[in-house]
Short mmCIF file of C-alpha atoms in Angstrom, two decimals:
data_model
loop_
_atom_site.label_atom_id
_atom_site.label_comp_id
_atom_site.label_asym_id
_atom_site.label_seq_id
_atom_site.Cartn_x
_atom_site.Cartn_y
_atom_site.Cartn_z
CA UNK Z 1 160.65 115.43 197.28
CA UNK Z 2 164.32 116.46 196.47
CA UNK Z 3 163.74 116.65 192.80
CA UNK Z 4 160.25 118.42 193.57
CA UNK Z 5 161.99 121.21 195.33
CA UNK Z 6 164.82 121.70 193.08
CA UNK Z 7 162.18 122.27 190.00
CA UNK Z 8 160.45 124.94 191.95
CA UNK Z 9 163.32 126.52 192.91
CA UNK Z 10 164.36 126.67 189.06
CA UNK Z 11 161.39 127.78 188.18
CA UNK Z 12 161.29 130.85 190.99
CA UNK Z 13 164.75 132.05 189.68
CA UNK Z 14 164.37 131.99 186.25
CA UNK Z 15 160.95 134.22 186.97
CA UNK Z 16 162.97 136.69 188.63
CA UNK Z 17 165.81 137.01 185.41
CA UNK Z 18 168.85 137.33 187.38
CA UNK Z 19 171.91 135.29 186.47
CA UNK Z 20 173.21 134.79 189.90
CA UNK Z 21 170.58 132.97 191.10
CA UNK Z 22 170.89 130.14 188.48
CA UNK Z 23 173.69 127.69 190.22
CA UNK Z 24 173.97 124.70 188.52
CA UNK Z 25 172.37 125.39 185.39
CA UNK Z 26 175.40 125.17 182.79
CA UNK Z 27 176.25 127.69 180.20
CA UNK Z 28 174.99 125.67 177.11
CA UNK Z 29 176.58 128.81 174.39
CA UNK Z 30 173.98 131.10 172.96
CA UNK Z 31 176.02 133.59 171.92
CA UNK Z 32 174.52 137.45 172.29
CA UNK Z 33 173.42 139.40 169.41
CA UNK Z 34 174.75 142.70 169.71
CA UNK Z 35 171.80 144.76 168.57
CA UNK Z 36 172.61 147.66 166.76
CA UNK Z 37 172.97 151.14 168.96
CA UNK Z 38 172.16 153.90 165.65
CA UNK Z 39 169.34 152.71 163.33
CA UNK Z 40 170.68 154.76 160.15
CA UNK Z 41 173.78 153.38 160.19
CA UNK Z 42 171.92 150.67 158.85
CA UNK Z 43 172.87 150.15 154.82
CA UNK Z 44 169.90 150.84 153.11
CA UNK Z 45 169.83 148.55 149.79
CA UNK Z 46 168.04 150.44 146.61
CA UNK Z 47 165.96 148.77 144.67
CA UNK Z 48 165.45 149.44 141.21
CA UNK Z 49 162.03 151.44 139.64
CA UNK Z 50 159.92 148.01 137.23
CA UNK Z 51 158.84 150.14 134.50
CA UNK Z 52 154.99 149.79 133.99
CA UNK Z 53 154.26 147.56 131.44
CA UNK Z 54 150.39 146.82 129.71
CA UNK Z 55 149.41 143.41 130.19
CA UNK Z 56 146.36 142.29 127.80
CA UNK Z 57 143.58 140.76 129.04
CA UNK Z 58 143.94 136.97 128.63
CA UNK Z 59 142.18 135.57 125.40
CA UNK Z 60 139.85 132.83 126.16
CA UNK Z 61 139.93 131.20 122.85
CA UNK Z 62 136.39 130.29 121.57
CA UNK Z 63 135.76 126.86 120.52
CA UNK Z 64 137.12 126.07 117.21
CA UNK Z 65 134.06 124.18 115.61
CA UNK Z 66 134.58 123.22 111.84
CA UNK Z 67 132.05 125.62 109.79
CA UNK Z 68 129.36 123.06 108.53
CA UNK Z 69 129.63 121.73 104.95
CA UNK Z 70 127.87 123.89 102.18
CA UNK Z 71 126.77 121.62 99.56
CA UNK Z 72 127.75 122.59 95.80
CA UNK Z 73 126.35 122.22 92.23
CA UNK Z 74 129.23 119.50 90.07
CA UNK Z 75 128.70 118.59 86.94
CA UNK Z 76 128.79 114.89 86.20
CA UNK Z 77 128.49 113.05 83.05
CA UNK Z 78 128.10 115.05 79.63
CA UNK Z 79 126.11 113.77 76.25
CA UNK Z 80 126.14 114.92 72.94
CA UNK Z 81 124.86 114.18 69.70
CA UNK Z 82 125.72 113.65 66.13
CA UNK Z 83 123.27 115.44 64.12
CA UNK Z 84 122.98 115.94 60.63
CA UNK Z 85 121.59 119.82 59.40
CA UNK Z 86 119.64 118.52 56.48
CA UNK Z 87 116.04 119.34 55.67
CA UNK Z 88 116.03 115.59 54.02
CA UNK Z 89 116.75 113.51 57.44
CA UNK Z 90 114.22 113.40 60.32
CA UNK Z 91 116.50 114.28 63.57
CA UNK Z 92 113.82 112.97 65.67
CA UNK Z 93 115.15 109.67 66.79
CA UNK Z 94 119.09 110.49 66.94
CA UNK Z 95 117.84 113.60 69.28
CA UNK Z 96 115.21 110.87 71.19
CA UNK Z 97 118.08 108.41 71.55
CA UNK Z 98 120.15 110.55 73.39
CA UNK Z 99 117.20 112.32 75.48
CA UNK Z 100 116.66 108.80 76.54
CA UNK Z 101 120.39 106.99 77.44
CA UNK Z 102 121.17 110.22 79.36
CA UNK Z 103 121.19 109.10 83.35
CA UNK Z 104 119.36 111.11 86.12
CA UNK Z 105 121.56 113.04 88.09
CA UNK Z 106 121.48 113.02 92.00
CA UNK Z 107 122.68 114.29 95.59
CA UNK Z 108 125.25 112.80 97.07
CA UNK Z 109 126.33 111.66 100.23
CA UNK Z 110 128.03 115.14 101.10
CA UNK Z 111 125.02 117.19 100.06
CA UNK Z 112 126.31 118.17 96.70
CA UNK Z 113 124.25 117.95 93.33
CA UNK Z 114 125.58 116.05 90.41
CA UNK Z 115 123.93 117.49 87.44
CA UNK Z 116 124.59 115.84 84.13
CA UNK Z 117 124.48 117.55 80.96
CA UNK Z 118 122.87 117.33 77.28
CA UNK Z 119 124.49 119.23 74.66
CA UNK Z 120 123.04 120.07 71.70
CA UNK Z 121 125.10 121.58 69.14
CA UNK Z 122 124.89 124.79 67.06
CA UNK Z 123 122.69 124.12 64.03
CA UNK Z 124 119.01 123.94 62.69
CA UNK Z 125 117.33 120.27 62.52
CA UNK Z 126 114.45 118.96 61.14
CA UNK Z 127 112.35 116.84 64.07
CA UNK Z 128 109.39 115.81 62.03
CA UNK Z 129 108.85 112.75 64.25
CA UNK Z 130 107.05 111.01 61.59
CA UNK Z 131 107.65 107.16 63.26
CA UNK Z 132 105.82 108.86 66.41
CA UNK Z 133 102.60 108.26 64.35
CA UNK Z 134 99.47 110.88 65.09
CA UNK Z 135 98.24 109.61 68.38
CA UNK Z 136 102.00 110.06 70.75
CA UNK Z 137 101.95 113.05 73.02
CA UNK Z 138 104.99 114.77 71.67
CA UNK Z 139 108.30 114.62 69.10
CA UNK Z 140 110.40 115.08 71.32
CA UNK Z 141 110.22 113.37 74.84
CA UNK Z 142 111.93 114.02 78.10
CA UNK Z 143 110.22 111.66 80.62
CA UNK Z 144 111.41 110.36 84.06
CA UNK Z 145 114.15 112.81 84.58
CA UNK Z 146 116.06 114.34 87.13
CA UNK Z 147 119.05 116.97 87.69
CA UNK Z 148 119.58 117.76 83.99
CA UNK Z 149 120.62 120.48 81.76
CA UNK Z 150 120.12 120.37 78.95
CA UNK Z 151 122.69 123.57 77.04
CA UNK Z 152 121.66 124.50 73.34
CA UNK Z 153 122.64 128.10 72.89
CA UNK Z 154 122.34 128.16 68.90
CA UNK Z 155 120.15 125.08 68.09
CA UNK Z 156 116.88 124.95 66.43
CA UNK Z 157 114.33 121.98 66.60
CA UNK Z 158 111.63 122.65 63.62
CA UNK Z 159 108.98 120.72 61.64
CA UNK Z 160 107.55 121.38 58.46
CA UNK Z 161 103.89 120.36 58.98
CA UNK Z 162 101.25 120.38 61.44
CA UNK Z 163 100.92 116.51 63.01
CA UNK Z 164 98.35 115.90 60.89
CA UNK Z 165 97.46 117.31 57.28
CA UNK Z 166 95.80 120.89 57.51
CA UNK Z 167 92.12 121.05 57.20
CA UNK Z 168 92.00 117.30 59.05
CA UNK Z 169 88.89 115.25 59.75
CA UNK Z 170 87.53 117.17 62.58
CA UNK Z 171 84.25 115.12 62.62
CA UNK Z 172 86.35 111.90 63.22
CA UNK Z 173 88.12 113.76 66.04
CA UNK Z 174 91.24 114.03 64.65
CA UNK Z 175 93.05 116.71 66.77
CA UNK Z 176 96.48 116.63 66.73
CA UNK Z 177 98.36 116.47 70.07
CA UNK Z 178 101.78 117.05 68.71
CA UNK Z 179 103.78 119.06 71.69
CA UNK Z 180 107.32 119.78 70.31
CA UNK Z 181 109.36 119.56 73.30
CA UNK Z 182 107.36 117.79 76.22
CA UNK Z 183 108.25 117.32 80.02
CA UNK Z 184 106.66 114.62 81.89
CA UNK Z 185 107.35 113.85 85.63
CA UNK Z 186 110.73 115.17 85.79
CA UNK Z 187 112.06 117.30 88.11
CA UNK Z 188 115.28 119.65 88.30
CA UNK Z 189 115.25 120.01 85.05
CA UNK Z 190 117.26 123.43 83.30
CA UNK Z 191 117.07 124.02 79.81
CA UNK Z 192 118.89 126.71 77.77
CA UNK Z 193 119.42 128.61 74.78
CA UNK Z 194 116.77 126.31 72.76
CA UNK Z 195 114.56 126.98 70.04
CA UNK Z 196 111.40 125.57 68.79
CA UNK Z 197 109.96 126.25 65.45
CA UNK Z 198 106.65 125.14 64.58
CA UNK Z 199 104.66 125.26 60.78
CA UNK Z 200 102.46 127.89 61.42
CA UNK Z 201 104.12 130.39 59.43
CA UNK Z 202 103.63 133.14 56.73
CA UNK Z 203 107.33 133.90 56.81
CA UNK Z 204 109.75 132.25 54.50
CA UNK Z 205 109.32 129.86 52.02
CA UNK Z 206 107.22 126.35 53.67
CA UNK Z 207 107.59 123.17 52.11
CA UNK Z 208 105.14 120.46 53.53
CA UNK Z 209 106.51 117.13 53.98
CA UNK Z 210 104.48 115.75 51.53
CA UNK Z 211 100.78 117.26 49.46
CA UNK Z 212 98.61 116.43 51.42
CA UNK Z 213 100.35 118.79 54.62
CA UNK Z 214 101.17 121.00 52.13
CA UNK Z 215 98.17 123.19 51.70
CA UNK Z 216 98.10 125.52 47.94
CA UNK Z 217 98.54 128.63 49.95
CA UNK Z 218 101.78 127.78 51.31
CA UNK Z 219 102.82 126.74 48.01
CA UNK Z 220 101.61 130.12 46.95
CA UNK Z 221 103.34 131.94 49.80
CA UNK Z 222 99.75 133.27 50.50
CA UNK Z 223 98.35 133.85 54.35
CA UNK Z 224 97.27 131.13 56.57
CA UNK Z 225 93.52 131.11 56.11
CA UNK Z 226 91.77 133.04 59.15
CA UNK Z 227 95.39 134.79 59.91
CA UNK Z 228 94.68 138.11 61.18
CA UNK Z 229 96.52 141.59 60.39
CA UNK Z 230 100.11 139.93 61.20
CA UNK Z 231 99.19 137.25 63.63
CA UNK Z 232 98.92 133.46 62.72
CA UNK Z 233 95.72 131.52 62.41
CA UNK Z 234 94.33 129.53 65.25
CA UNK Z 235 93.23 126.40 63.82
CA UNK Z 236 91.41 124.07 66.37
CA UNK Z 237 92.18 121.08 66.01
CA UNK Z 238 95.95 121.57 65.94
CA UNK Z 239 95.73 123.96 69.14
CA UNK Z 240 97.59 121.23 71.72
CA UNK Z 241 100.83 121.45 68.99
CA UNK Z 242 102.23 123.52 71.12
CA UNK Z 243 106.50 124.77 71.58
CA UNK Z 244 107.19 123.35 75.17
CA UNK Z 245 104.86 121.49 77.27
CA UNK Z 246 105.47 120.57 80.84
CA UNK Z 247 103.22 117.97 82.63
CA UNK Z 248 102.71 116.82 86.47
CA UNK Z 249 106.71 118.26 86.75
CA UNK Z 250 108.30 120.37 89.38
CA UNK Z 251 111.91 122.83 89.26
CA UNK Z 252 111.96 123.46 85.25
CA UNK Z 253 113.79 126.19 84.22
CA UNK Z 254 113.72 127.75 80.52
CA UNK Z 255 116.50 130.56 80.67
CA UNK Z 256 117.03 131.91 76.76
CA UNK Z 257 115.33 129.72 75.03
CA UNK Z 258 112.46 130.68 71.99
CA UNK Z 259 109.12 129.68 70.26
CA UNK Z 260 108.04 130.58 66.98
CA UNK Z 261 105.15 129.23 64.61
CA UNK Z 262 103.40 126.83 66.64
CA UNK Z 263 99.78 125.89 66.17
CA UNK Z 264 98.91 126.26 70.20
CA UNK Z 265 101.22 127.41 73.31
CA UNK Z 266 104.29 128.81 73.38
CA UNK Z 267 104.75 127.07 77.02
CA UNK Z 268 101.85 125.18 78.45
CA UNK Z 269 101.95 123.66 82.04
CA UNK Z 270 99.71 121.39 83.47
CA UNK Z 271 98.02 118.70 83.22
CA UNK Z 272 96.42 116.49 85.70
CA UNK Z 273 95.13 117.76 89.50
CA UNK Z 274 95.82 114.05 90.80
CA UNK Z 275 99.00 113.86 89.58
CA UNK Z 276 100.09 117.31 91.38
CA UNK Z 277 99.91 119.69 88.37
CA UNK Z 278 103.24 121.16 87.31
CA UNK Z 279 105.53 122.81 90.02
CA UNK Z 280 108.14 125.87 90.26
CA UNK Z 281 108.65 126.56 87.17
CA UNK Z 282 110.65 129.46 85.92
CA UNK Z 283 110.73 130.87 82.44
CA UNK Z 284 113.53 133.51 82.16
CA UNK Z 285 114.68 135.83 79.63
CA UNK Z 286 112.68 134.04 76.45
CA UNK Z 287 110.68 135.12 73.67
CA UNK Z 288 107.44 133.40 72.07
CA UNK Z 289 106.76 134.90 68.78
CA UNK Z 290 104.02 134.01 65.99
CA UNK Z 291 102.09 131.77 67.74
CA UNK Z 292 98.13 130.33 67.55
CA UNK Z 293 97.11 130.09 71.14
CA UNK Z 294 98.46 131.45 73.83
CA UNK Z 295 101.71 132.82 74.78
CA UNK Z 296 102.00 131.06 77.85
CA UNK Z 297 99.36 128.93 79.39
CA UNK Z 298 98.68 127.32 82.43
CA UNK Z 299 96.16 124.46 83.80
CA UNK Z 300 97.39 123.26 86.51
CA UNK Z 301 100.13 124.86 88.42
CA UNK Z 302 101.52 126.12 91.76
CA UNK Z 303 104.86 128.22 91.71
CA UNK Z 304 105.35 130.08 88.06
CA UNK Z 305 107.75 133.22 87.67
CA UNK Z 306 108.03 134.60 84.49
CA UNK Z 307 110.98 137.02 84.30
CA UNK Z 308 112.37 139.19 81.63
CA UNK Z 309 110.52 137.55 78.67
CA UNK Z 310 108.31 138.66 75.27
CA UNK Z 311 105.52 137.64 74.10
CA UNK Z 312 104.66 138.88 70.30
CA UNK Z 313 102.09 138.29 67.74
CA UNK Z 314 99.70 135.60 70.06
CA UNK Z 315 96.71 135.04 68.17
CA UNK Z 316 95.17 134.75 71.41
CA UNK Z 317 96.37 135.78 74.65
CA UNK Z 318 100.16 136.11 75.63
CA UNK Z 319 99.01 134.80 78.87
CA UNK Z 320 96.12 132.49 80.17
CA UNK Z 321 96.04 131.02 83.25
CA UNK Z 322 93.17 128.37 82.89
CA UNK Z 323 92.70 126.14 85.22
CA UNK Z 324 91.88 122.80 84.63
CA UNK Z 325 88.25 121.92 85.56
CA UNK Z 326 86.74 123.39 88.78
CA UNK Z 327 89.28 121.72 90.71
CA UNK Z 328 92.19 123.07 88.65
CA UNK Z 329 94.00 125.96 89.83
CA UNK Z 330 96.87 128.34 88.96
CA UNK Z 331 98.53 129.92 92.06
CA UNK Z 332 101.29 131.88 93.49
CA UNK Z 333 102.81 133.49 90.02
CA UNK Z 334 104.91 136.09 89.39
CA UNK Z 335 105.06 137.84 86.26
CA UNK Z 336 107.70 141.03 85.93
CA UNK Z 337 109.26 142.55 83.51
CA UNK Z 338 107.50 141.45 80.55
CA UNK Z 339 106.14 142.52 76.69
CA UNK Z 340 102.98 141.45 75.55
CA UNK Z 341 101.85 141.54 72.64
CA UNK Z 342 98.28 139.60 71.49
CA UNK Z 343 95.23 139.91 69.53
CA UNK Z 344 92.88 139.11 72.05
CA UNK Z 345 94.10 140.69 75.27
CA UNK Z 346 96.74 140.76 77.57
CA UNK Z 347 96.35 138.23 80.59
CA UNK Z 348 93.47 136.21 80.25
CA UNK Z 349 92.52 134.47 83.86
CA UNK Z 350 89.32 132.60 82.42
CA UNK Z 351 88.18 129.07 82.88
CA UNK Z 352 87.03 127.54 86.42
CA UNK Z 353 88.95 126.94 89.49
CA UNK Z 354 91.78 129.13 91.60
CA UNK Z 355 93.75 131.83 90.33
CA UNK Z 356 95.20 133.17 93.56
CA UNK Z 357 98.07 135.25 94.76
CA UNK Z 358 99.11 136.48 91.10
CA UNK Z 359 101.73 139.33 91.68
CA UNK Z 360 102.16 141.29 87.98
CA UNK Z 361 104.84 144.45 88.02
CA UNK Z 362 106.46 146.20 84.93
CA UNK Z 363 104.81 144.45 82.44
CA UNK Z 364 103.49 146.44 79.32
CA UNK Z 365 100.37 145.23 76.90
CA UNK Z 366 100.34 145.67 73.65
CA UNK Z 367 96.64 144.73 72.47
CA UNK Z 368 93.56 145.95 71.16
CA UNK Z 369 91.88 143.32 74.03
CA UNK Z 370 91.55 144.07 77.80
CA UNK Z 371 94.41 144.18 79.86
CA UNK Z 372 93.23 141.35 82.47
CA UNK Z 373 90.10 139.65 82.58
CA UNK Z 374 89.55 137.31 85.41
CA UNK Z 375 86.75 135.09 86.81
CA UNK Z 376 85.51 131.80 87.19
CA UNK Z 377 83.66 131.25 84.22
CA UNK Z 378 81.26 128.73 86.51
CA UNK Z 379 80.42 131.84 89.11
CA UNK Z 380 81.26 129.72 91.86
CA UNK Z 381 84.68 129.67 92.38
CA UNK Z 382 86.00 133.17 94.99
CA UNK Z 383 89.76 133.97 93.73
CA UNK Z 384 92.24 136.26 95.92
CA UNK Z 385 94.85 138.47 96.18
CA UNK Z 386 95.88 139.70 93.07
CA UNK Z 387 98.67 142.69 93.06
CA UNK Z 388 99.26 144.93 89.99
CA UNK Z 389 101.92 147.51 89.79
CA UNK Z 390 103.58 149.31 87.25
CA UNK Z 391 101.60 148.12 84.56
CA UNK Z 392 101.14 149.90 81.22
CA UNK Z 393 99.29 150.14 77.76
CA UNK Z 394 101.27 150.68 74.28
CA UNK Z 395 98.14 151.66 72.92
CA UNK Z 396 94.66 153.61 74.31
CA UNK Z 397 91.88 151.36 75.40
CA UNK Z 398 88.71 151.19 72.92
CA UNK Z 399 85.84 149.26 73.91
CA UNK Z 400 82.59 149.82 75.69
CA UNK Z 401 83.53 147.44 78.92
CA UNK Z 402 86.66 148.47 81.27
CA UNK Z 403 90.14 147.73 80.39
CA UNK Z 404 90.52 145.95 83.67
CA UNK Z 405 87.63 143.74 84.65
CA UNK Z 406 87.52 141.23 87.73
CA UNK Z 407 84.29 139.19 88.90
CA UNK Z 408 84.41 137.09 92.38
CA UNK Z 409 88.18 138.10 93.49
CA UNK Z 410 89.32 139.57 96.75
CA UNK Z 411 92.14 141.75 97.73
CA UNK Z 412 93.38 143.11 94.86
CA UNK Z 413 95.44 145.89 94.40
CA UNK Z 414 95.96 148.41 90.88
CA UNK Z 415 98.51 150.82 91.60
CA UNK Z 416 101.05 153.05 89.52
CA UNK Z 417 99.55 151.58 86.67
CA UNK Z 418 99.43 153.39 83.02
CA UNK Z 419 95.97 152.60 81.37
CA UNK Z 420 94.91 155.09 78.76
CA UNK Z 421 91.13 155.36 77.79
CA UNK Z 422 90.07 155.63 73.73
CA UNK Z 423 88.50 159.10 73.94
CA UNK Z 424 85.55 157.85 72.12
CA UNK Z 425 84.56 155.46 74.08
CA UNK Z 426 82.44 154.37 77.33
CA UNK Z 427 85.14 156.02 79.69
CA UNK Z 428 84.91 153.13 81.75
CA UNK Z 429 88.41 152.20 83.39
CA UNK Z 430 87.43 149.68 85.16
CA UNK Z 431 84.49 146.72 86.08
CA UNK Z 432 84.58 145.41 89.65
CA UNK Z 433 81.53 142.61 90.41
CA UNK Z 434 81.15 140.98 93.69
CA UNK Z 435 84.74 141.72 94.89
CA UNK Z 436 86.09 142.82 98.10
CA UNK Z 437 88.70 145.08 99.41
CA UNK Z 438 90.04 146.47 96.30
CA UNK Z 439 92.60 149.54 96.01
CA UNK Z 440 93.04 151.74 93.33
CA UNK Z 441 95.93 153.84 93.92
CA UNK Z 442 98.29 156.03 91.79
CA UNK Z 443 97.19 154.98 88.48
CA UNK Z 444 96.88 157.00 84.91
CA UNK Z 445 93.13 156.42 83.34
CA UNK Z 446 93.70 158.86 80.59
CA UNK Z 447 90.30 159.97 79.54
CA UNK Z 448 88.78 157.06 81.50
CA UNK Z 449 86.41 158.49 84.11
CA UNK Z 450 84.93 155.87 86.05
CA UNK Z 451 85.24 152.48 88.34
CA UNK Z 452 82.22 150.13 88.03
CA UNK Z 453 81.12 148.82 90.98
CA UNK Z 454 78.72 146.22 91.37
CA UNK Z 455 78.48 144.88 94.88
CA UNK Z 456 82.11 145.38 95.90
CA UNK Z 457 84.19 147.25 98.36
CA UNK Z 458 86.62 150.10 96.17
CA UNK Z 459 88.59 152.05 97.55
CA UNK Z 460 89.81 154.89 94.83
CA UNK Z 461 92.83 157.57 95.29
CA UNK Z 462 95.44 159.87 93.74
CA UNK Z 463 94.35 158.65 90.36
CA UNK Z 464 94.39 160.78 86.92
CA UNK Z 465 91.82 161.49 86.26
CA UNK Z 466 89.60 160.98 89.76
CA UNK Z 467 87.95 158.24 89.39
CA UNK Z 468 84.13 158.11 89.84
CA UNK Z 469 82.89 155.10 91.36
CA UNK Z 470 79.52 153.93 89.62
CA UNK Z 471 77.79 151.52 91.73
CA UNK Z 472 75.37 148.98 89.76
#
């Protein structure tokens, strides 16, 4: 009870704050804190003015992913030959060797293409191919290839003779399928700078390799029989002889390279539908020149651009895209910035099968044929889109049927086009049967007057002179 009533007490005294009433608690110390009495006698410490001072936003760095690997073009392994320039010694099978032991180039693992490389040198050589016999496909071969290029700025591949002698058997069937250069199943394939002369030639002096392919008026230095004006003869039975030949082959590129004199094509691309025709092929800044076909032909193909390129003196037409058979077909080509130059037209489009999306700008004709001619020949096959811009005539236009004739095609389109008319003649510009949505825009007719229209859809504008549609 004591310690009960001492606690109480404590606590009632130390309510009421006065000292005295605190016995017997000891002083335990705390000293006072004399508080100060005048506030600004207080020392006042300064502090210094931080200057203001631009902090950048942090930079959150992106992540630093390696750009991705852009595969390159190398070159790998070279060849070369040893050739002799002598009109004596057949070339052929020193050129055929090579050809041959050259390996395929390839892709690597990193995406980069190895290309090896044939080089011919400078010079003119004679590649008869007489151990070939009459019945092989070609003198010289490239067959089974891949990533190639083949460089021969300056060299010259001729023969002296058709394959077999002129005036052959034709009864016995004797045609001569002598292609010069030929291209079989290959792919990647870029060949440069070379030059293929063939025997069908009024220029220069032409020695046959032996009398009987040595016909008297090449002795004589006379005209090939059936030449016309100055254009070579087209002689049958040697038409397949022709400069370069590619067959059931796909990324071939000719850049700078020439035909003259051959019996048939100056290029040729085909052959067979099963095997996939011949694919992207390019033909680039080349000239074809005296030849007894066609300038360029086609059979069977998918992917042509012919760029930059001349076609002069074709006994036939500079261009032909024939397909092969009703199931043959020629599509998707471009061809800009051309010369031609033929005896029976400019682009012939003839034959049976597909001729579709053909795309023709600044090209210019040079021929007393039509400038295009296209249709299946079977009147069964519909071909489309067809564009033709900036096209143009060397010469006026004489004949009673239109310069520019189409028969079962669809969406074409003539624009900007120069096309001069033959005062003397029909006046007919143009012949349009069973075609739809045509345009005719922009174009020069000079002195040709009308469109013939015979159950198609024309649509005619802003053309000198205005253009008279003719229905039939």
């Amino acid at each position: 009870m004591k310690k009960l009533f001492y606690l109480l007490s404590f606590l009632i005294l130390t309510a009421c704050g006065d000292d005295k009433f605190s016995p017997g608690i000891p002083d335990i110390g705390i000293p006072e804190v004399e508080q100060p009495k005048d506030v600004d006698s207080v020392p006042v410490v300064e502090v210094p003015e931080v200057p203001e001072v631009d902090i950048p936003d942090p930079v959150i760095p992106e992540s630093e992913e390696p750009e991705p690997y852009r595969p390159t073009r190398k070159i790998g392994k070279t060849y070369t030959f040893d050739l002799v320039e002598d009109s004596g010694i057949d070339q052929t099978k020193a050129i055929q060797d090579v050809l041959d032991k050259a390996e395929n180039g390839y892709i690597d693992k990193n995406g980069d293409t190895i290309v090896n490389v044939i080089q011919f040198p400078e010079g003119k050589y004679w590649t008869e191919g007489f151990d070939v016999g009459l019945k092989k496909k070609y003198v010289i071969g490239l067959l089974n290839k891949e990533f190639i290029d083949i460089e021969a700025s300056g060299a010259t591949l001729y023969t002296k003779a058709p394959g077999h002698p002129y005036g052959g058997d034709i009864g016995k069937g004797r045609y001569s399928h002598r292609r010069h250069f030929w291209i079989e199943n290959s792919k990647f394939i870029e060949i440069q700078g070379l030059r293929i002369e063939g025997s069908n030639t009024i220029q220069g002096d032409l020695l046959g390799t032996t009398k009987a392919y040595t016909p008297d008026f090449w002795k004589a230095g006379g005209l090939d029989r059936g030449a016309h004006g100055d254009v070579p003869a087209y002689a049958s039975y040697l038409e397949f002889e022709h400069g370069y030949a590619v067959n059931e082959s796909q990324n071939i590129t000719f850049d700078n390279c020439s035909v003259y004199g051959v019996w048939g094509d100056g290029f040729y691309l085909g052959n067979k539908v099963s095997e996939g025709g011949s694919r992207n092929i390019k033909i680039l800044n080349s000239v074809v020149d005296f030849v007894g076909r066609q300038g360029f032909a086609a059979s069977v193909a998918d992917g042509v651009i012919i760029d930059n390129c001349e076609f002069k003196r074709v006994r036939r037409a500079p261009i032909d895209f024939e397909p092969y058979g009703a199931t043959g077909y020629v599509n998707n080509v471009r061809l800009t910035n051309t010369y031609l130059e033929g005896f029976h037209g400019g682009i012939a489009a003839l034959g049976r099968g597909q001729v579709n999306n053909i795309y023709i700008e600044n090209v210019k004709i040079n021929s007393p044929g039509p400038d295009i001619s296209c249709w299946d020949s079977a009147g069964k096959t519909v071909r489309e889109n067809w564009h033709v811009k900036n096209l143009s005539r060397v010469r006026s236009y004489g004949s009673h049927v239109g310069s520019i004739r189409f028969k079962k095609t669809n969406n074409i389109t003539i624009e900007n086009s120069f096309v001069p008319i033959a005062k003397s003649q029909s006046k007919k510009s143009m012949e349009l049967t069973d075609c739809e949505n045509v345009t005719i825009t922009g174009n020069d007719f000079t002195n040709g007057l009308y469109i013939i229209s015979e159950n198609s859809s024309v649509t005619a504008k802003g053309n000198t002179p205005k253009q008279e549609i003719i229905i039939e």
